[in-house]
Tab-separated table of C-alpha atoms and ligand atoms in Angstrom:
chain	number	residue	atom	x	y	z
A	46	UNK	CA	0.782	-26.405	5.124
A	47	UNK	CA	-2.835	-26.119	4.007
A	48	UNK	CA	-5.417	-28.120	5.941
A	49	UNK	CA	-8.778	-28.620	4.305
A	50	UNK	CA	-12.036	-28.803	6.186
A	51	UNK	CA	-15.690	-28.751	5.239
A	52	UNK	CA	-17.968	-26.109	6.634
A	53	UNK	CA	-21.390	-24.729	5.823
A	54	UNK	CA	-21.193	-21.491	3.917
A	55	UNK	CA	-23.261	-18.457	4.852
A	56	UNK	CA	-24.481	-18.560	1.263
A	57	UNK	CA	-26.139	-21.889	1.958
A	58	UNK	CA	-23.808	-23.984	-0.191
A	59	UNK	CA	-21.149	-26.361	0.992
A	60	UNK	CA	-17.755	-24.757	0.834
A	61	UNK	CA	-14.287	-26.127	1.068
A	62	UNK	CA	-12.515	-23.987	3.624
A	63	UNK	CA	-8.794	-23.599	3.371
A	64	UNK	CA	-6.967	-23.024	6.608
A	65	UNK	CA	-3.653	-21.654	5.512
A	66	UNK	CA	-1.275	-21.087	8.381
A	67	UNK	CA	-4.008	-20.096	10.794
A	68	UNK	CA	-6.264	-18.193	8.392
A	69	UNK	CA	-9.714	-19.687	7.820
A	70	UNK	CA	-10.249	-18.269	4.354
A	71	UNK	CA	-13.879	-19.368	3.934
A	72	UNK	CA	-14.700	-17.628	7.183
A	73	UNK	CA	-12.795	-14.548	6.009
A	74	UNK	CA	-14.679	-14.537	2.692
A	75	UNK	CA	-17.990	-14.246	4.508
A	76	UNK	CA	-16.818	-10.921	5.911
A	77	UNK	CA	-16.655	-9.397	2.401
A	78	UNK	CA	-20.140	-8.961	0.906
A	79	UNK	CA	-18.863	-7.992	-2.560
A	80	UNK	CA	-17.309	-11.429	-3.044
A	81	UNK	CA	-20.815	-12.871	-3.357
A	82	UNK	CA	-21.863	-10.770	-6.315
A	83	UNK	CA	-21.829	-12.157	-9.828
A	84	UNK	CA	-19.828	-10.635	-12.652
A	85	UNK	CA	-20.998	-11.551	-16.161
A	86	UNK	CA	-23.042	-14.314	-14.478
A	87	UNK	CA	-19.880	-15.836	-12.989
A	88	UNK	CA	-18.581	-15.987	-9.438
A	89	UNK	CA	-16.357	-12.974	-8.900
A	90	UNK	CA	-12.668	-13.851	-8.670
A	91	UNK	CA	-11.057	-10.650	-7.422
A	92	UNK	CA	-7.300	-10.655	-8.012
A	93	UNK	CA	-6.709	-6.896	-8.254
A	94	UNK	CA	-5.870	-6.290	-4.622
A	95	UNK	CA	-2.718	-4.298	-5.305
A	96	UNK	CA	-4.921	-1.661	-6.977
A	97	UNK	CA	-7.427	-1.640	-4.147
A	98	UNK	CA	-8.716	-4.237	-1.720
A	99	UNK	CA	-12.337	-5.069	-0.950
A	100	UNK	CA	-13.844	-3.997	2.372
A	101	UNK	CA	-15.071	-6.215	5.196
A	102	UNK	CA	-18.486	-5.563	6.748
A	103	UNK	CA	-16.738	-4.311	9.912
A	104	UNK	CA	-15.327	-1.332	7.984
A	105	UNK	CA	-18.626	-0.414	6.365
A	106	UNK	CA	-20.456	-0.772	9.681
A	107	UNK	CA	-17.942	1.460	11.467
A	108	UNK	CA	-18.405	4.189	8.854
A	109	UNK	CA	-22.198	3.921	8.986
A	110	UNK	CA	-22.121	3.973	12.792
A	111	UNK	CA	-19.910	7.065	12.727
A	112	UNK	CA	-22.374	8.940	10.483
A	113	UNK	CA	-25.413	7.663	12.367
A	114	UNK	CA	-24.076	8.377	15.851
A	115	UNK	CA	-21.048	10.637	16.046
A	116	UNK	CA	-20.594	12.841	12.990
A	117	UNK	CA	-19.404	16.386	13.631
A	118	UNK	CA	-16.352	18.450	12.768
A	119	UNK	CA	-13.368	17.688	14.979
A	120	UNK	CA	-11.012	19.678	17.228
A	121	UNK	CA	-13.249	22.772	17.140
A	122	UNK	CA	-16.518	22.327	18.935
A	123	UNK	CA	-17.316	22.042	22.624
A	124	UNK	CA	-20.573	20.206	22.012
A	125	UNK	CA	-21.116	16.509	22.605
A	126	UNK	CA	-20.865	15.323	19.004
A	127	UNK	CA	-17.736	17.404	18.345
A	128	UNK	CA	-16.106	15.696	21.301
A	129	UNK	CA	-17.296	12.255	20.175
A	130	UNK	CA	-15.988	12.772	16.630
A	131	UNK	CA	-12.661	14.110	17.920
A	132	UNK	CA	-12.303	11.139	20.249
A	133	UNK	CA	-13.019	8.705	17.391
A	134	UNK	CA	-10.507	10.420	15.109
A	135	UNK	CA	-7.778	10.448	17.748
A	136	UNK	CA	-8.552	6.829	18.698
A	137	UNK	CA	-7.969	5.934	15.035
A	138	UNK	CA	-4.577	7.642	15.234
A	139	UNK	CA	-3.692	5.501	18.246
A	140	UNK	CA	-4.766	2.350	16.438
A	141	UNK	CA	-2.465	3.223	13.520
A	142	UNK	CA	0.333	4.033	15.984
A	143	UNK	CA	0.162	0.633	17.611
A	144	UNK	CA	-0.384	-1.156	14.266
A	145	UNK	CA	2.896	0.299	12.961
A	146	UNK	CA	4.548	0.238	16.391
A	147	UNK	CA	5.294	3.968	16.235
A	148	UNK	CA	6.506	5.471	19.497
A	149	UNK	CA	3.981	8.298	19.762
A	150	UNK	CA	0.535	9.032	18.277
A	151	UNK	CA	1.779	12.452	17.102
A	152	UNK	CA	4.030	10.603	14.671
A	153	UNK	CA	0.944	9.529	12.708
A	154	UNK	CA	-0.299	12.087	10.167
A	155	UNK	CA	-3.573	11.408	8.392
A	156	UNK	CA	-3.380	12.146	4.674
A	157	UNK	CA	-5.339	11.082	1.588
A	158	UNK	CA	-3.080	8.163	0.732
A	159	UNK	CA	0.481	7.074	0.078
A	160	UNK	CA	0.728	9.567	-2.788
A	161	UNK	CA	-0.077	12.513	-0.580
A	162	UNK	CA	2.231	11.222	2.176
A	163	UNK	CA	5.189	11.119	-0.217
A	164	UNK	CA	4.372	14.546	-1.682
A	165	UNK	CA	4.181	15.909	1.861
A	166	UNK	CA	7.692	14.688	2.669
A	167	UNK	CA	9.090	15.851	-0.688
A	168	UNK	CA	7.606	19.326	-0.354
A	169	UNK	CA	8.120	19.824	3.375
A	170	UNK	CA	11.256	17.911	4.385
A	171	UNK	CA	12.631	17.989	0.845
A	172	UNK	CA	12.149	21.678	0.158
A	173	UNK	CA	13.765	22.634	3.447
A	174	UNK	CA	16.731	20.236	3.190
A	175	UNK	CA	17.529	19.850	-0.508
A	176	UNK	CA	19.518	22.553	-2.323
A	177	UNK	CA	21.038	22.961	-5.781
A	178	UNK	CA	23.529	20.175	-6.467
A	179	UNK	CA	22.137	17.890	-3.739
A	180	UNK	CA	20.945	14.363	-4.500
A	181	UNK	CA	17.873	12.233	-3.891
A	182	UNK	CA	18.136	8.449	-4.303
A	183	UNK	CA	15.233	6.184	-5.282
A	184	UNK	CA	15.177	2.718	-6.894
A	185	UNK	CA	14.207	1.350	-10.290
A	186	UNK	CA	11.262	-0.448	-8.643
A	187	UNK	CA	9.234	2.597	-7.693
A	188	UNK	CA	5.606	3.436	-8.402
A	189	UNK	CA	5.166	6.828	-10.114
A	190	UNK	CA	4.039	8.127	-6.702
A	191	UNK	CA	7.556	7.593	-5.414
A	192	UNK	CA	9.239	9.008	-8.525
A	193	UNK	CA	7.359	12.109	-9.643
A	194	UNK	CA	7.252	13.978	-6.279
A	195	UNK	CA	11.059	13.667	-6.140
A	196	UNK	CA	11.420	14.791	-9.764
A	197	UNK	CA	9.314	17.861	-8.975
A	198	UNK	CA	11.466	18.598	-5.926
A	199	UNK	CA	14.702	18.129	-7.873
A	200	UNK	CA	13.437	20.445	-10.632
A	201	UNK	CA	12.456	23.074	-8.075
A	202	UNK	CA	15.830	22.910	-6.360
A	203	UNK	CA	18.255	22.064	-9.149
A	204	UNK	CA	19.018	18.769	-7.414
A	205	UNK	CA	19.781	15.364	-8.973
A	206	UNK	CA	17.674	12.215	-8.828
A	207	UNK	CA	19.681	8.984	-8.777
A	208	UNK	CA	18.037	5.620	-9.422
A	209	UNK	CA	19.468	2.482	-7.826
A	210	UNK	CA	19.391	-0.364	-10.362
A	211	UNK	CA	17.825	-3.822	-10.115
A	212	UNK	CA	18.882	-7.191	-11.550
A	213	UNK	CA	16.953	-9.289	-14.070
A	214	UNK	CA	14.926	-10.922	-11.293
A	215	UNK	CA	13.707	-7.499	-10.156
A	216	UNK	CA	15.885	-7.349	-7.032
A	217	UNK	CA	17.573	-4.194	-5.840
A	218	UNK	CA	21.362	-4.392	-6.263
A	219	UNK	CA	22.409	-3.303	-2.793
A	220	UNK	CA	26.068	-2.651	-3.628
A	221	UNK	CA	25.025	-0.319	-6.446
A	222	UNK	CA	22.555	1.387	-4.142
A	223	UNK	CA	25.296	1.888	-1.552
A	224	UNK	CA	27.598	3.335	-4.225
A	225	UNK	CA	25.007	6.008	-5.060
A	226	UNK	CA	24.972	7.352	-1.507
A	227	UNK	CA	27.285	10.264	-0.959
A	228	UNK	CA	27.812	13.502	0.954
A	229	UNK	CA	25.212	15.301	-1.211
A	230	UNK	CA	22.484	12.646	-0.718
A	231	UNK	CA	19.738	14.305	1.292
A	232	UNK	CA	17.075	11.584	1.315
A	233	UNK	CA	16.445	8.017	0.117
A	234	UNK	CA	12.953	6.903	-0.925
A	235	UNK	CA	12.291	3.207	-1.474
A	236	UNK	CA	9.266	0.954	-1.795
A	237	UNK	CA	8.841	-1.836	0.746
A	238	UNK	CA	7.029	-4.091	-1.760
A	239	UNK	CA	6.927	-3.400	-5.515
A	240	UNK	CA	3.364	-3.082	-6.783
A	241	UNK	CA	4.346	-4.179	-10.284
A	242	UNK	CA	6.626	-7.161	-9.546
A	243	UNK	CA	5.915	-8.062	-5.929
A	244	UNK	CA	9.602	-7.790	-4.962
A	245	UNK	CA	10.059	-7.460	-1.215
A	246	UNK	CA	12.872	-4.955	-0.898
A	247	UNK	CA	15.584	-5.368	1.755
A	248	UNK	CA	14.459	-2.141	3.424
A	249	UNK	CA	16.201	-2.882	6.723
A	250	UNK	CA	19.549	-3.086	4.879
A	251	UNK	CA	18.725	0.034	2.828
A	252	UNK	CA	17.974	1.959	6.024
A	253	UNK	CA	21.175	0.736	7.728
A	254	UNK	CA	23.283	1.772	4.747
A	255	UNK	CA	21.659	5.203	4.498
A	256	UNK	CA	21.805	5.830	8.247
A	257	UNK	CA	25.500	4.954	8.257
A	258	UNK	CA	25.838	8.220	6.280
A	259	UNK	CA	23.167	10.102	8.248
A	260	UNK	CA	20.724	10.045	5.337
A	261	UNK	CA	17.026	9.731	6.232
A	262	UNK	CA	14.864	7.114	4.504
A	263	UNK	CA	11.246	7.228	3.392
A	264	UNK	CA	9.637	3.825	2.874
A	265	UNK	CA	6.640	3.589	0.544
A	266	UNK	CA	4.642	0.876	2.285
A	267	UNK	CA	1.509	1.020	0.113
A	268	UNK	CA	1.853	-2.660	-0.836
A	269	UNK	CA	3.487	-3.861	2.381
A	270	UNK	CA	1.081	-2.780	5.111
A	271	UNK	CA	-1.780	-4.945	3.750
A	272	UNK	CA	0.509	-7.968	3.422
A	273	UNK	CA	3.187	-8.063	6.137
A	274	UNK	CA	3.709	-7.129	9.762
A	275	UNK	CA	5.364	-3.680	9.690
A	276	UNK	CA	7.274	-2.321	12.676
A	277	UNK	CA	8.566	1.196	12.052
A	278	UNK	CA	10.477	1.303	15.345
A	279	UNK	CA	12.359	-1.871	14.492
A	280	UNK	CA	12.946	-0.788	10.885
A	281	UNK	CA	14.121	2.587	12.166
A	282	UNK	CA	12.822	4.257	8.979
A	283	UNK	CA	12.366	8.018	9.157
A	284	UNK	CA	9.129	8.163	7.177
A	285	UNK	CA	6.649	5.439	6.223
A	286	UNK	CA	3.658	5.907	3.901
A	287	UNK	CA	0.599	3.775	3.196
A	288	UNK	CA	-2.962	3.975	1.854
A	289	UNK	CA	-6.140	2.932	3.657
A	290	UNK	CA	-7.900	1.646	0.559
A	291	UNK	CA	-5.252	-1.007	-0.187
A	292	UNK	CA	-5.395	-2.080	3.469
A	293	UNK	CA	-9.068	-3.168	3.478
A	294	UNK	CA	-10.049	0.327	4.636
A	295	UNK	CA	-11.859	3.148	2.837
A	296	UNK	CA	-10.612	5.360	0.019
A	297	UNK	CA	-9.570	8.926	0.830
A	298	UNK	CA	-7.508	8.156	3.927
A	299	UNK	CA	-3.861	7.240	4.281
A	300	UNK	CA	-1.003	7.612	6.684
A	301	UNK	CA	2.372	9.233	6.908
A	302	UNK	CA	4.469	8.046	9.820
A	303	UNK	CA	7.401	10.325	10.604
A	304	UNK	CA	9.899	10.427	13.458
A	305	UNK	CA	8.733	13.173	15.785
A	306	UNK	CA	12.038	15.093	15.795
A	307	UNK	CA	11.915	15.329	11.993
A	308	UNK	CA	8.220	16.250	11.832
A	309	UNK	CA	8.631	18.906	14.507
A	310	UNK	CA	11.398	20.602	12.540
A	311	UNK	CA	9.588	20.442	9.186
A	312	UNK	CA	7.583	23.364	7.771
A	313	UNK	CA	3.870	22.810	7.063
A	314	UNK	CA	2.833	21.242	3.768
A	315	UNK	CA	-0.513	23.012	3.372
A	316	UNK	CA	-2.000	26.028	5.129
A	317	UNK	CA	-5.524	26.320	6.478
A	318	UNK	CA	-7.699	25.592	9.472
A	319	UNK	CA	-6.543	23.354	12.335
A	320	UNK	CA	-2.845	23.550	11.428
A	321	UNK	CA	-2.350	26.925	13.118
A	322	UNK	CA	-1.749	28.052	16.656
A	323	UNK	CA	-2.528	31.733	15.957
A	324	UNK	CA	-3.049	33.852	12.854
A	325	UNK	CA	-2.650	37.562	12.254
A	326	UNK	CA	-2.219	39.213	8.884
A	327	UNK	CA	1.388	39.796	9.840
A	328	UNK	CA	2.324	36.370	11.143
A	329	UNK	CA	0.998	32.871	11.678
A	330	UNK	CA	2.338	30.396	14.197
A	331	UNK	CA	1.741	26.729	13.610
A	332	UNK	CA	0.073	24.029	15.652
A	333	UNK	CA	1.979	21.098	17.184
A	334	UNK	CA	2.423	17.832	15.301
A	335	UNK	CA	0.441	16.031	14.013
A	336	UNK	CA	-2.054	18.876	13.482
A	337	UNK	CA	0.533	21.088	11.787
A	338	UNK	CA	0.292	18.692	8.821
A	339	UNK	CA	-3.481	18.216	8.811
A	340	UNK	CA	-4.807	21.464	7.342
A	341	UNK	CA	-8.571	21.682	6.857
A	342	UNK	CA	-11.296	19.227	7.771
A	343	UNK	CA	-9.813	15.738	7.542
A	344	UNK	CA	-11.533	12.544	6.447
A	345	UNK	CA	-13.028	11.655	9.822
A	346	UNK	CA	-15.152	8.753	8.635
A	347	UNK	CA	-12.151	7.512	6.669
A	348	UNK	CA	-10.042	7.412	9.824
A	349	UNK	CA	-12.826	5.545	11.635
A	350	UNK	CA	-13.025	3.064	8.734
A	351	UNK	CA	-9.257	2.627	8.674
A	352	UNK	CA	-9.278	1.911	12.410
A	353	UNK	CA	-11.880	-0.816	11.841
A	354	UNK	CA	-9.800	-2.243	8.981
A	355	UNK	CA	-6.614	-2.407	11.063
A	356	UNK	CA	-8.492	-3.987	13.958
A	357	UNK	CA	-9.883	-6.528	11.513
A	358	UNK	CA	-6.373	-7.313	10.224
A	359	UNK	CA	-5.139	-7.615	13.809
A	360	UNK	CA	-7.861	-10.179	14.490
A	361	UNK	CA	-6.735	-12.217	11.483
A	362	UNK	CA	-3.068	-11.734	12.423
A	363	UNK	CA	-0.568	-10.146	10.055
A	364	UNK	CA	1.709	-13.198	10.276
A	365	UNK	CA	-1.184	-15.412	9.177
A	366	UNK	CA	-1.954	-13.037	6.315
A	367	UNK	CA	1.680	-13.019	5.176
A	368	UNK	CA	1.819	-16.831	5.318
A	369	UNK	CA	-1.472	-17.143	3.435
A	370	UNK	CA	-0.406	-14.821	0.619
A	371	UNK	CA	2.936	-16.544	0.418
A	372	UNK	CA	1.153	-19.895	-0.124
A	373	UNK	CA	-1.048	-18.354	-2.799
A	374	UNK	CA	1.942	-16.783	-4.511
A	375	UNK	CA	3.892	-20.080	-4.476
A	376	UNK	CA	0.910	-21.936	-5.915
A	377	UNK	CA	0.197	-19.298	-8.569
A	378	UNK	CA	3.855	-19.060	-9.593
A	379	UNK	CA	4.155	-22.839	-9.871
A	380	UNK	CA	1.061	-23.280	-12.045
A	381	UNK	CA	1.241	-20.130	-14.158
A	382	UNK	CA	4.953	-20.192	-14.973
A	383	UNK	CA	4.645	-23.678	-16.466
A	384	UNK	CA	1.986	-22.623	-19.011
A	385	UNK	CA	3.753	-22.563	-22.413
A	386	UNK	CA	4.136	-19.026	-23.758
A	387	UNK	CA	3.873	-17.348	-20.329
A	388	UNK	CA	6.776	-15.398	-18.844
A	389	UNK	CA	6.656	-14.273	-15.231
A	390	UNK	CA	8.062	-10.755	-14.882
A	391	UNK	CA	9.677	-10.373	-11.469
A	392	UNK	CA	11.295	-13.499	-10.084
A	393	UNK	CA	12.897	-12.150	-6.909
A	394	UNK	CA	13.645	-14.646	-4.155
A	395	UNK	CA	11.735	-12.474	-1.665
A	396	UNK	CA	8.277	-11.560	-2.922
A	397	UNK	CA	4.878	-10.635	-1.540
A	398	UNK	CA	1.496	-11.544	-3.084
A	399	UNK	CA	1.833	-10.024	-6.558
A	400	UNK	CA	2.381	-11.982	-9.780
A	401	UNK	CA	3.070	-10.160	-13.055
A	402	UNK	CA	3.254	-12.009	-16.344
A	403	UNK	CA	3.210	-11.606	-20.108
A	404	UNK	CA	1.949	-14.029	-22.745
A	405	UNK	CA	3.644	-14.517	-26.087
A	406	UNK	CA	1.665	-12.878	-28.906
A	407	UNK	CA	-1.159	-11.565	-26.688
A	408	UNK	CA	-1.409	-8.035	-25.343
A	409	UNK	CA	-2.049	-7.910	-21.570
A	410	UNK	CA	-5.215	-5.855	-22.187
A	411	UNK	CA	-6.635	-8.741	-24.230
A	412	UNK	CA	-5.802	-11.147	-21.401
A	413	UNK	CA	-7.610	-8.844	-18.962
A	414	UNK	CA	-10.664	-8.471	-21.208
A	415	UNK	CA	-11.110	-12.197	-21.771
A	416	UNK	CA	-10.587	-12.981	-18.078
A	417	UNK	CA	-13.176	-10.341	-17.212
A	418	UNK	CA	-15.771	-12.310	-19.208
A	419	UNK	CA	-15.021	-15.194	-16.822
A	420	UNK	CA	-15.631	-12.970	-13.801
A	421	UNK	CA	-11.897	-12.714	-13.077
A	422	UNK	CA	-10.537	-9.260	-12.207
A	423	UNK	CA	-6.817	-8.745	-12.751
A	424	UNK	CA	-4.926	-5.570	-13.641
A	425	UNK	CA	-3.249	-4.986	-16.980
A	426	UNK	CA	-1.061	-2.086	-18.020
A	427	UNK	CA	2.077	-0.396	-16.779
A	428	UNK	CA	0.932	-0.352	-13.129
A	429	UNK	CA	2.111	3.254	-12.717
A	430	UNK	CA	5.668	1.976	-13.062
A	431	UNK	CA	6.617	2.843	-16.644
A	432	UNK	CA	10.394	2.992	-16.047
A	433	UNK	CA	10.217	-0.480	-14.511
A	434	UNK	CA	8.298	-1.824	-17.522
A	435	UNK	CA	10.986	-0.357	-19.761
A	436	UNK	CA	13.671	-2.085	-17.687
A	437	UNK	CA	11.999	-5.417	-18.522
A	438	UNK	CA	11.439	-4.544	-22.185
A	439	UNK	CA	7.622	-4.596	-21.994
A	440	UNK	CA	5.076	-1.807	-22.109
A	441	UNK	CA	2.581	-3.633	-19.929
A	442	UNK	CA	2.015	-6.841	-17.968
A	443	UNK	CA	-0.966	-8.767	-16.645
A	444	UNK	CA	-0.896	-8.707	-12.849
A	445	UNK	CA	-2.719	-10.920	-10.360
A	446	UNK	CA	-2.431	-9.662	-6.790
A	447	UNK	CA	-3.700	-11.533	-3.781
A	448	UNK	CA	-5.541	-10.669	-0.603
A	449	UNK	CA	-6.774	-12.264	2.606
A	450	UNK	CA	-9.878	-13.738	0.952
A	451	UNK	CA	-8.281	-15.344	-2.105
A	452	UNK	CA	-8.079	-19.106	-2.465
A	453	UNK	CA	-6.147	-21.642	-4.493
A	454	UNK	CA	-9.458	-22.439	-6.196
A	455	UNK	CA	-9.479	-18.899	-7.543
A	456	UNK	CA	-5.940	-19.249	-8.833
A	457	UNK	CA	-7.000	-22.429	-10.588
A	458	UNK	CA	-9.884	-20.454	-12.121
A	459	UNK	CA	-7.309	-17.905	-13.300
A	460	UNK	CA	-5.285	-20.698	-14.907
A	461	UNK	CA	-8.405	-21.989	-16.718
A	462	UNK	CA	-9.043	-18.407	-17.843
A	463	UNK	CA	-5.513	-18.117	-19.203
A	464	UNK	CA	-6.003	-21.381	-21.108
A	465	UNK	CA	-9.120	-19.826	-22.637
A	466	UNK	CA	-7.102	-16.762	-23.690
A	467	UNK	CA	-4.645	-19.100	-25.394
A	468	UNK	CA	-7.470	-20.873	-27.237
A	469	UNK	CA	-8.879	-17.551	-28.476
A	470	UNK	CA	-5.489	-16.462	-29.812
A	471	UNK	CA	-4.322	-19.825	-31.149
B	607	PLP	C1	3.888	0.920	-4.247
B	607	PLP	C2	2.837	1.994	-4.348
B	607	PLP	N1	3.115	3.218	-3.907
B	607	PLP	C3	2.227	4.208	-3.946
B	607	PLP	C4	0.975	4.012	-4.467
B	607	PLP	C5	-0.003	5.134	-4.490
B	607	PLP	O1	-1.082	4.850	-3.661
B	607	PLP	P1	-2.364	5.796	-3.657
B	607	PLP	O2	-2.817	5.895	-5.078
B	607	PLP	O3	-3.328	5.069	-2.778
B	607	PLP	O4	-1.939	7.097	-3.089
B	607	PLP	C6	0.637	2.751	-4.966
B	607	PLP	C7	-0.671	2.512	-5.599
B	607	PLP	O5	-0.842	1.611	-6.383
B	607	PLP	C8	1.584	1.715	-4.883
B	607	PLP	O6	1.307	0.490	-5.310
């Protein structure tokens, strides 16, 4: 239920605040300075959150504070700033641990993003466990980041990549997925939420089915962590990947969660400083987890920014965020799917805040360009999911994806924009 109240805006104009399931969206909007800029002389309507989210002031302030007060290289120095920076970095790890409900901080590896997290698992766990004739199972819903690293691994090892099919609504067919699992399956990799369709995959069931055959599961959570409460202990996944920049945090930082027994047994992904215990020209011994997987100077300010972002999301409440995006999605689906000539691509029963659509006779890029003139940012293209586009017989879609600061007003602006596109092409 959406309650409406009036409140003064920090921009000095009266605003209609929407309280959706506990989230005061007008208040939230004030935390994001970029939302107040104009685009082509129009109010910015930012609906490209699945590509990257905007950043609240708290994140930018944390990064500035880090550089103004604490910056130094970590884990190496004995001086004051080195200790401060190390403490900040490790505190960020603990924040991620509790955000995901991981059992131990060592199970959190800082990486550049979901892409690097998946490549790490493919090249470390994969290379040491997958042999010629073995199998890796993914789904038809994956982003290229959760396809290509497995293709590379399978090519290197002479292994096979199986793809679990989806139905016409964009839902994973669980029975077919189960049928693909066999004695040669060495790992399953599945997205939690599809970036292109918004489908919320039944990852708990996927994990149960795979574990029944002792197969580990990697979950690509790039689109889930910003939108839903995620509990890796409850899910019992073996690996979980996400990106800071889609989670209201900075670019350049991301997370791989891995069960400690698996991480401990895995070989390093990259070699360099910090990941070693001792080095001679004859032999190198490796550091403990998580450092074994964090070669070189990491993105310290990125970790500090990600910590601030997760704390911000905790203050809003992930259940509130999920409820808010669900309301936006319901509203957007209801109004957009009734526009003549529009087809929604991805009609799963369980979805998170992503709406993909095509318009008869108009290329998605033209939709995006005309909407841009109205100050509305959506994404058009194949969304790094070309096989999925092919499955739906399109080469591209227009995609609106929602975030904590979006409102029904903005969706109505999108609808007016779409009407304009229709006028131009009529
Ligand atoms: C589902 C999914 N997985 C992985 C990625 C890759 O994320 P990044 O580019 O931040 O590494 C994305 C990015 O769009 C995504 O949506």
